[in-house]
Every structure is written in structure tokens, then in C-alpha cells.
Amino acid sequence: MPAAPLLSRQIWWLAVLATAGGLALIAFRRSVPAAIAGVILLLLPHLIGAPELEHVETNVPSSLSYQFMVAVTLTSLVFWSLLGALTSTIFARLDRDSA
């Protein structure tokens, strides 16, 4: 699959830092200016946008791309649902044992 230039994709990882910083400002600082700065840091990567190609040509059939997208989405749904259910079960059992 073709991809955007490597340098652009690596610079895009700064969005992770901006998101983490924004969440930290909102969660750990209890002031209005910090919350506003946190929201700005959270929105900044989305306003700038991820690097993209202008024209994408690939030999991969569109039906295969669609099947992959569906498989990844369903796998993620099952994984996160199981993780949430197991975590809540374990925490409920630990809470019951400590009482």
C-alpha cells in the first residue's frame, strides 16, 4: 500500500504528545486556563490533519480492502468488549473479597 512520506508520518507522532499533554492538563490541573489549553492541545492534531497522499493507486482489490476493514473493526470490537468485561469482573471480585 502506498503511504505518505516517512518524515510527515513521523512528525505526525507529535499529535500523540499533544493529545497526552492536553489530557494531562485537563485531568491534573484544576484551572480554567489549563482546561482551555488542554482542549486546544486535544483539537490541534485534528485541525491540522494527518498526512495523506494526493492520489492513491494500488493493486489491492477494493473488495479485499473492505474485507480487511470489516475484520479489523470486528476484531477490535470483540477485543475491547472482552477486555472491559474481564476487567469489570476482576475488579468486582477484588472489591467483594476486600469487603
GROMACS .gro file of N, CA, C and O in nm:
model
  396
    1MET      N    1   0.083  -0.118   0.000
    1MET     CA    2   0.000   0.000   0.000
    1MET      C    3   0.088   0.125   0.000
    1MET      O    4   0.183   0.133   0.077
    2PRO      N    5   0.056   0.220  -0.081
    2PRO     CA    6   0.130   0.346  -0.077
    2PRO      C    7   0.101   0.422   0.052
    2PRO      O    8  -0.006   0.406   0.111
    3ALA      N    9   0.195   0.501   0.095
    3ALA     CA   10   0.179   0.577   0.218
    3ALA      C   11   0.237   0.717   0.200
    3ALA      O   12   0.314   0.742   0.107
    4ALA      N   13   0.200   0.805   0.291
    4ALA     CA   14   0.254   0.940   0.289
    4ALA      C   15   0.403   0.936   0.318
    4ALA      O   16   0.455   0.836   0.368
    5PRO      N   17   0.476   1.042   0.287
    5PRO     CA   18   0.621   1.043   0.312
    5PRO      C   19   0.653   1.013   0.459
    5PRO      O   20   0.581   1.053   0.550
    6LEU      N   21   0.764   0.942   0.479
    6LEU     CA   22   0.802   0.895   0.612
    6LEU      C   23   0.818   1.010   0.711
    6LEU      O   24   0.769   1.003   0.824
    7LEU      N   25   0.884   1.116   0.671
    7LEU     CA   26   0.907   1.228   0.763
    7LEU      C   27   0.774   1.288   0.809
    7LEU      O   28   0.756   1.316   0.928
    8SER      N   29   0.679   1.302   0.720
    8SER     CA   30   0.548   1.355   0.757
    8SER      C   31   0.477   1.264   0.856
    8SER      O   32   0.416   1.310   0.952
    9ARG      N   33   0.488   1.133   0.835
    9ARG     CA   34   0.424   1.039   0.926
    9ARG      C   35   0.492   1.038   1.062
    9ARG      O   36   0.427   1.024   1.165
   10GLN      N   37   0.624   1.055   1.065
   10GLN     CA   38   0.694   1.058   1.192
   10GLN      C   39   0.664   1.187   1.269
   10GLN      O   40   0.647   1.185   1.390
   11ILE      N   41   0.656   1.298   1.199
   11ILE     CA   42   0.621   1.424   1.263
   11ILE      C   43   0.479   1.417   1.319
   11ILE      O   44   0.449   1.475   1.424
   12TRP      N   45   0.393   1.342   1.253
   12TRP     CA   46   0.255   1.329   1.299
   12TRP      C   47   0.248   1.267   1.439
   12TRP      O   48   0.152   1.287   1.513
   13TRP      N   49   0.351   1.193   1.480
   13TRP     CA   50   0.352   1.136   1.615
   13TRP      C   51   0.356   1.244   1.721
   13TRP      O   52   0.327   1.218   1.839
   14LEU      N   53   0.389   1.368   1.684
   14LEU     CA   54   0.379   1.478   1.779
   14LEU      C   55   0.234   1.499   1.823
   14LEU      O   56   0.209   1.554   1.930
   15ALA      N   57   0.141   1.452   1.741
   15ALA     CA   58   0.000   1.459   1.779
   15ALA      C   59  -0.027   1.375   1.903
   15ALA      O   60  -0.110   1.411   1.987
   16VAL      N   61   0.045   1.266   1.917
   16VAL     CA   62   0.032   1.183   2.037
   16VAL      C   63   0.074   1.263   2.159
   16VAL      O   64   0.007   1.261   2.263
   17LEU      N   65   0.185   1.333   2.149
   17LEU     CA   66   0.232   1.415   2.260
   17LEU      C   67   0.134   1.528   2.292
   17LEU      O   68   0.108   1.558   2.409
   18ALA      N   69   0.079   1.589   2.188
   18ALA     CA   70  -0.018   1.696   2.209
   18ALA      C   71  -0.143   1.642   2.277
   18ALA      O   72  -0.197   1.704   2.370
   19THR      N   73  -0.188   1.526   2.236
   19THR     CA   74  -0.305   1.464   2.297
   19THR      C   75  -0.279   1.429   2.443
   19THR      O   76  -0.360   1.457   2.531
   20ALA      N   77  -0.163   1.368   2.470
   20ALA     CA   78  -0.128   1.334   2.608
   20ALA      C   79  -0.116   1.460   2.694
   20ALA      O   80  -0.163   1.462   2.808
   21GLY      N   81  -0.055   1.563   2.639
   21GLY     CA   82  -0.043   1.688   2.713
   21GLY      C   83  -0.178   1.751   2.741
   21GLY      O   84  -0.203   1.802   2.851
   22GLY      N   85  -0.266   1.749   2.643
   22GLY     CA   86  -0.399   1.804   2.661
   22GLY      C   87  -0.479   1.729   2.767
   22GLY      O   88  -0.544   1.789   2.853
   23LEU      N   89  -0.472   1.596   2.761
   23LEU     CA   90  -0.541   1.516   2.862
   23LEU      C   91  -0.483   1.540   3.001
   23LEU      O   92  -0.557   1.548   3.100
   24ALA      N   93  -0.351   1.552   3.011
   24ALA     CA   94  -0.287   1.577   3.140
   24ALA      C   95  -0.329   1.712   3.196
   24ALA      O   96  -0.356   1.724   3.317
   25LEU      N   97  -0.333   1.813   3.111
   25LEU     CA   98  -0.375   1.945   3.158
   25LEU      C   99  -0.519   1.943   3.210
   25LEU      O  100  -0.549   2.005   3.312
   26ILE      N  101  -0.604   1.874   3.141
   26ILE     CA  102  -0.745   1.868   3.182
   26ILE      C  103  -0.760   1.785   3.311
   26ILE      O  104  -0.833   1.823   3.402
   27ALA      N  105  -0.689   1.672   3.320
   27ALA     CA  106  -0.707   1.581   3.432
   27ALA      C  107  -0.636   1.627   3.559
   27ALA      O  108  -0.689   1.610   3.669
   28PHE      N  109  -0.516   1.684   3.547
   28PHE     CA  110  -0.435   1.709   3.665
   28PHE      C  111  -0.428   1.856   3.708
   28PHE      O  112  -0.381   1.886   3.817
   29ARG      N  113  -0.469   1.945   3.623
   29ARG     CA  114  -0.469   2.087   3.658
   29ARG      C  115  -0.615   2.131   3.672
   29ARG      O  116  -0.693   2.109   3.582
   30ARG      N  117  -0.648   2.191   3.781
   30ARG     CA  118  -0.787   2.228   3.807
   30ARG      C  119  -0.810   2.378   3.789
   30ARG      O  120  -0.865   2.444   3.875
   31SER      N  121  -0.767   2.431   3.674
   31SER     CA  122  -0.790   2.573   3.647
   31SER      C  123  -0.849   2.588   3.508
   31SER      O  124  -0.829   2.504   3.421
   32VAL      N  125  -0.919   2.696   3.490
   32VAL     CA  126  -0.984   2.721   3.362
   32VAL      C  127  -0.881   2.742   3.250
   32VAL      O  128  -0.896   2.683   3.141
   33PRO      N  129  -0.774   2.821   3.270
   33PRO     CA  130  -0.675   2.836   3.162
   33PRO      C  131  -0.610   2.703   3.122
   33PRO      O  132  -0.587   2.679   3.004
   34ALA      N  133  -0.584   2.617   3.219
   34ALA     CA  134  -0.524   2.486   3.188
   34ALA      C  135  -0.623   2.401   3.109
   34ALA      O  136  -0.584   2.330   3.016
   35ALA      N  137  -0.751   2.407   3.146
   35ALA     CA  138  -0.852   2.331   3.073
   35ALA      C  139  -0.865   2.381   2.929
   35ALA      O  140  -0.877   2.301   2.835
   36ILE      N  141  -0.861   2.511   2.911
   36ILE     CA  142  -0.869   2.568   2.775
   36ILE      C  143  -0.747   2.526   2.693
   36ILE      O  144  -0.760   2.485   2.577
   37ALA      N  145  -0.628   2.534   2.754
   37ALA     CA  146  -0.506   2.490   2.684
   37ALA      C  147  -0.514   2.341   2.652
   37ALA      O  148  -0.472   2.297   2.545
   38GLY      N  149  -0.570   2.262   2.744
   38GLY     CA  150  -0.585   2.119   2.720
   38GLY      C  151  -0.677   2.089   2.603
   38GLY      O  152  -0.648   2.004   2.518
   39VAL      N  153  -0.787   2.161   2.596
   39VAL     CA  154  -0.881   2.141   2.484
   39VAL      C  155  -0.815   2.182   2.353
   39VAL      O  156  -0.830   2.113   2.249
   40ILE      N  157  -0.740   2.291   2.354
   40ILE     CA  158  -0.670   2.334   2.232
   40ILE      C  159  -0.570   2.228   2.189
   40ILE      O  160  -0.561   2.194   2.070
   41LEU      N  161  -0.494   2.172   2.285
   41LEU     CA  162  -0.397   2.067   2.250
   41LEU      C  163  -0.467   1.942   2.199
   41LEU      O  164  -0.413   1.871   2.114
   42LEU      N  165  -0.586   1.912   2.251
   42LEU     CA  166  -0.660   1.796   2.201
   42LEU      C  167  -0.712   1.819   2.059
   42LEU      O  168  -0.716   1.726   1.978
   43LEU      N  169  -0.753   1.940   2.029
   43LEU     CA  170  -0.811   1.969   1.898
   43LEU      C  171  -0.705   1.994   1.790
   43LEU      O  172  -0.731   1.972   1.672
   44LEU      N  173  -0.588   2.040   1.831
   44LEU     CA  174  -0.484   2.079   1.735
   44LEU      C  175  -0.450   1.971   1.632
   44LEU      O  176  -0.451   2.000   1.511
   45PRO      N  177  -0.423   1.847   1.673
   45PRO     CA  178  -0.390   1.746   1.571
   45PRO      C  179  -0.504   1.722   1.472
   45PRO      O  180  -0.480   1.695   1.355
   46HIS      N  181  -0.627   1.734   1.519
   46HIS     CA  182  -0.741   1.710   1.430
   46HIS      C  183  -0.763   1.826   1.335
   46HIS      O  184  -0.812   1.807   1.224
   47LEU      N  185  -0.729   1.946   1.379
   47LEU     CA  186  -0.742   2.062   1.291
   47LEU      C  187  -0.634   2.062   1.184
   47LEU      O  188  -0.659   2.101   1.070
   48ILE      N  189  -0.514   2.019   1.220
   48ILE     CA  190  -0.404   2.013   1.123
   48ILE      C  191  -0.427   1.899   1.024
   48ILE      O  192  -0.411   1.916   0.904
   49GLY      N  193  -0.465   1.785   1.074
   49GLY     CA  194  -0.493   1.670   0.989
   49GLY      C  195  -0.371   1.582   0.968
   49GLY      O  196  -0.257   1.628   0.969
   50ALA      N  197  -0.396   1.456   0.949
   50ALA     CA  198  -0.289   1.358   0.927
   50ALA      C  199  -0.236   1.370   0.785
   50ALA      O  200  -0.308   1.413   0.694
   51PRO      N  201  -0.109   1.334   0.765
   51PRO     CA  202  -0.054   1.340   0.628
   51PRO      C  203  -0.124   1.238   0.538
   51PRO      O  204  -0.149   1.126   0.577
   52GLU      N  205  -0.155   1.283   0.418
   52GLU     CA  206  -0.225   1.198   0.321
   52GLU      C  207  -0.159   1.209   0.185
   52GLU      O  208  -0.087   1.304   0.157
   53LEU      N  209  -0.187   1.112   0.103
   53LEU     CA  210  -0.142   1.116  -0.036
   53LEU      C  211  -0.247   1.186  -0.120
   53LEU      O  212  -0.366   1.177  -0.093
   54GLU      N  213  -0.202   1.255  -0.222
   54GLU     CA  214  -0.297   1.322  -0.311
   54GLU      C  215  -0.369   1.220  -0.399
   54GLU      O  216  -0.488   1.230  -0.425
   55HIS      N  217  -0.293   1.122  -0.447
   55HIS     CA  218  -0.351   1.021  -0.536
   55HIS      C  219  -0.304   0.884  -0.491
   55HIS      O  220  -0.186   0.860  -0.475
   56VAL      N  221  -0.399   0.794  -0.469
   56VAL     CA  222  -0.365   0.660  -0.421
   56VAL      C  223  -0.398   0.560  -0.530
   56VAL      O  224  -0.512   0.550  -0.575
   57GLU      N  225  -0.297   0.486  -0.573
   57GLU     CA  226  -0.315   0.376  -0.667
   57GLU      C  227  -0.259   0.251  -0.605
   57GLU      O  228  -0.149   0.252  -0.550
   58THR      N  229  -0.334   0.144  -0.610
   58THR     CA  230  -0.289   0.019  -0.551
   58THR      C  231  -0.339  -0.097  -0.635
   58THR      O  232  -0.438  -0.085  -0.708
   59ASN      N  233  -0.270  -0.209  -0.623
   59ASN     CA  234  -0.312  -0.330  -0.693
   59ASN      C  235  -0.406  -0.415  -0.608
   59ASN      O  236  -0.453  -0.518  -0.653
   60VAL      N  237  -0.432  -0.371  -0.485
   60VAL     CA  238  -0.520  -0.445  -0.395
   60VAL      C  239  -0.665  -0.424  -0.437
   60VAL      O  240  -0.709  -0.308  -0.449
   61PRO      N  241  -0.740  -0.531  -0.460
   61PRO     CA  242  -0.881  -0.514  -0.498
   61PRO      C  243  -0.960  -0.446  -0.386
   61PRO      O  244  -0.934  -0.467  -0.267
   62SER      N  245  -1.056  -0.366  -0.425
   62SER     CA  246  -1.135  -0.292  -0.325
   62SER      C  247  -1.214  -0.386  -0.234
   62SER      O  248  -1.235  -0.356  -0.117
   63SER      N  249  -1.256  -0.500  -0.287
   63SER     CA  250  -1.330  -0.595  -0.203
   63SER      C  251  -1.240  -0.651  -0.092
   63SER      O  252  -1.285  -0.671   0.021
   64LEU      N  253  -1.112  -0.674  -0.122
   64LEU     CA  254  -1.019  -0.723  -0.020
   64LEU      C  255  -0.993  -0.615   0.085
   64LEU      O  256  -0.986  -0.645   0.204
   65SER      N  257  -0.981  -0.491   0.043
   65SER     CA  258  -0.963  -0.381   0.137
   65SER      C  259  -1.084  -0.370   0.229
   65SER      O  260  -1.070  -0.349   0.350
   66TYR      N  261  -1.204  -0.386   0.174
   66TYR     CA  262  -1.326  -0.380   0.253
   66TYR      C  263  -1.331  -0.495   0.353
   66TYR      O  264  -1.366  -0.475   0.470
   67GLN      N  265  -1.296  -0.617   0.309
   67GLN     CA  266  -1.296  -0.732   0.400
   67GLN      C  267  -1.197  -0.711   0.514
   67GLN      O  268  -1.225  -0.745   0.630
   68PHE      N  269  -1.082  -0.654   0.483
   68PHE     CA  270  -0.983  -0.626   0.587
   68PHE      C  271  -1.038  -0.525   0.688
   68PHE      O  272  -1.023  -0.542   0.809
   69MET      N  273  -1.101  -0.420   0.638
   69MET     CA  274  -1.156  -0.317   0.725
   69MET      C  275  -1.261  -0.377   0.818
   69MET      O  276  -1.263  -0.349   0.939
   70VAL      N  277  -1.348  -0.461   0.766
   70VAL     CA  278  -1.452  -0.523   0.848
   70VAL      C  279  -1.389  -0.616   0.950
   70VAL      O  280  -1.427  -0.615   1.069
   71ALA      N  281  -1.290  -0.696   0.910
   71ALA     CA  282  -1.225  -0.789   1.002
   71ALA      C  283  -1.155  -0.715   1.116
   71ALA      O  284  -1.165  -0.754   1.232
   72VAL      N  285  -1.086  -0.607   1.083
   72VAL     CA  286  -1.016  -0.529   1.186
   72VAL      C  287  -1.116  -0.465   1.281
   72VAL      O  288  -1.097  -0.467   1.404
   73THR      N  289  -1.224  -0.411   1.228
   73THR     CA  290  -1.325  -0.347   1.313
   73THR      C  291  -1.390  -0.447   1.407
   73THR      O  292  -1.404  -0.421   1.527
   74LEU      N  293  -1.429  -0.562   1.355
   74LEU     CA  294  -1.494  -0.663   1.440
   74LEU      C  295  -1.397  -0.721   1.543
   74LEU      O  296  -1.435  -0.744   1.658
   75THR      N  297  -1.272  -0.743   1.503
   75THR     CA  298  -1.173  -0.794   1.597
   75THR      C  299  -1.150  -0.694   1.709
   75THR      O  300  -1.143  -0.732   1.827
   76SER      N  301  -1.141  -0.567   1.677
   76SER     CA  302  -1.123  -0.464   1.779
   76SER      C  303  -1.245  -0.458   1.871
   76SER      O  304  -1.230  -0.445   1.994
   77LEU      N  305  -1.363  -0.468   1.815
   77LEU     CA  306  -1.485  -0.465   1.896
   77LEU      C  307  -1.487  -0.581   1.995
   77LEU      O  308  -1.514  -0.562   2.114
   78VAL      N  309  -1.455  -0.701   1.948
   78VAL     CA  310  -1.453  -0.818   2.036
   78VAL      C  311  -1.345  -0.803   2.143
   78VAL      O  312  -1.368  -0.829   2.262
   79PHE      N  313  -1.225  -0.760   2.103
   79PHE     CA  314  -1.115  -0.745   2.198
   79PHE      C  315  -1.149  -0.647   2.309
   79PHE      O  316  -1.136  -0.678   2.427
   80TRP      N  317  -1.195  -0.527   2.274
   80TRP     CA  318  -1.222  -0.425   2.375
   80TRP      C  319  -1.343  -0.463   2.460
   80TRP      O  320  -1.347  -0.431   2.580
   81SER      N  321  -1.441  -0.531   2.402
   81SER     CA  322  -1.556  -0.577   2.481
   81SER      C  323  -1.513  -0.682   2.583
   81SER      O  324  -1.553  -0.676   2.700
   82LEU      N  325  -1.431  -0.778   2.540
   82LEU     CA  326  -1.381  -0.879   2.633
   82LEU      C  327  -1.293  -0.818   2.740
   82LEU      O  328  -1.303  -0.855   2.858
   83LEU      N  329  -1.207  -0.725   2.702
   83LEU     CA  330  -1.120  -0.660   2.799
   83LEU      C  331  -1.203  -0.585   2.904
   83LEU      O  332  -1.176  -0.595   3.024
   84GLY      N  333  -1.305  -0.514   2.862
   84GLY     CA  334  -1.391  -0.443   2.956
   84GLY      C  335  -1.467  -0.537   3.048
   84GLY      O  336  -1.477  -0.514   3.168
   85ALA      N  337  -1.521  -0.645   2.991
   85ALA     CA  338  -1.596  -0.741   3.072
   85ALA      C  339  -1.505  -0.811   3.173
   85ALA      O  340  -1.541  -0.825   3.291
   86LEU      N  341  -1.387  -0.854   3.129
   86LEU     CA  342  -1.295  -0.920   3.221
   86LEU      C  343  -1.246  -0.826   3.330
   86LEU      O  344  -1.236  -0.864   3.447
   87THR      N  345  -1.216  -0.703   3.293
   87THR     CA  346  -1.169  -0.606   3.391
   87THR      C  347  -1.276  -0.578   3.496
   87THR      O  348  -1.248  -0.577   3.616
   88SER      N  349  -1.400  -0.558   3.452
   88SER     CA  350  -1.507  -0.530   3.549
   88SER      C  351  -1.533  -0.652   3.637
   88SER      O  352  -1.559  -0.637   3.756
   89THR      N  353  -1.524  -0.771   3.582
   89THR     CA  354  -1.542  -0.893   3.662
   89THR      C  355  -1.433  -0.907   3.767
   89THR      O  356  -1.461  -0.936   3.884
   90ILE      N  357  -1.310  -0.884   3.728
   90ILE     CA  358  -1.197  -0.895   3.821
   90ILE      C  359  -1.208  -0.790   3.930
   90ILE      O  360  -1.190  -0.819   4.049
   91PHE      N  361  -1.237  -0.665   3.894
   91PHE     CA  362  -1.250  -0.560   3.995
   91PHE      C  363  -1.368  -0.586   4.089
   91PHE      O  364  -1.358  -0.558   4.208
   92ALA      N  365  -1.477  -0.639   4.038
   92ALA     CA  366  -1.592  -0.672   4.124
   92ALA      C  367  -1.553  -0.782   4.222
   92ALA      O  368  -1.588  -0.776   4.340
   93ARG      N  369  -1.481  -0.881   4.176
   93ARG     CA  370  -1.438  -0.991   4.264
   93ARG      C  371  -1.339  -0.938   4.369
   93ARG      O  372  -1.348  -0.974   4.486
   94LEU      N  373  -1.244  -0.854   4.329
   94LEU     CA  374  -1.150  -0.797   4.425
   94LEU      C  375  -1.220  -0.709   4.527
   94LEU      O  376  -1.186  -0.709   4.645
   95ASP      N  377  -1.319  -0.633   4.484
   95ASP     CA  378  -1.393  -0.546   4.574
   95ASP      C  379  -1.474  -0.629   4.673
   95ASP      O  380  -1.483  -0.596   4.790
   96ARG      N  381  -1.533  -0.738   4.626
   96ARG     CA  382  -1.611  -0.826   4.714
   96ARG      C  383  -1.521  -0.895   4.816
   96ARG      O  384  -1.558  -0.910   4.931
   97ASP      N  385  -1.400  -0.937   4.774
   97ASP     CA  386  -1.307  -1.004   4.864
   97ASP      C  387  -1.253  -0.909   4.970
   97ASP      O  388  -1.224  -0.952   5.082
   98SER      N  389  -1.237  -0.781   4.937
   98SER     CA  390  -1.182  -0.688   5.034
   98SER      C  391  -1.285  -0.643   5.138
   98SER      O  392  -1.250  -0.594   5.244
   99ALA      N  393  -1.413  -0.660   5.107
   99ALA     CA  394  -1.519  -0.616   5.200
   99ALA      C  395  -1.548  -0.715   5.306
   99ALA      O  396  -1.500  -0.784   5.374
   0.00000   0.00000   0.00000
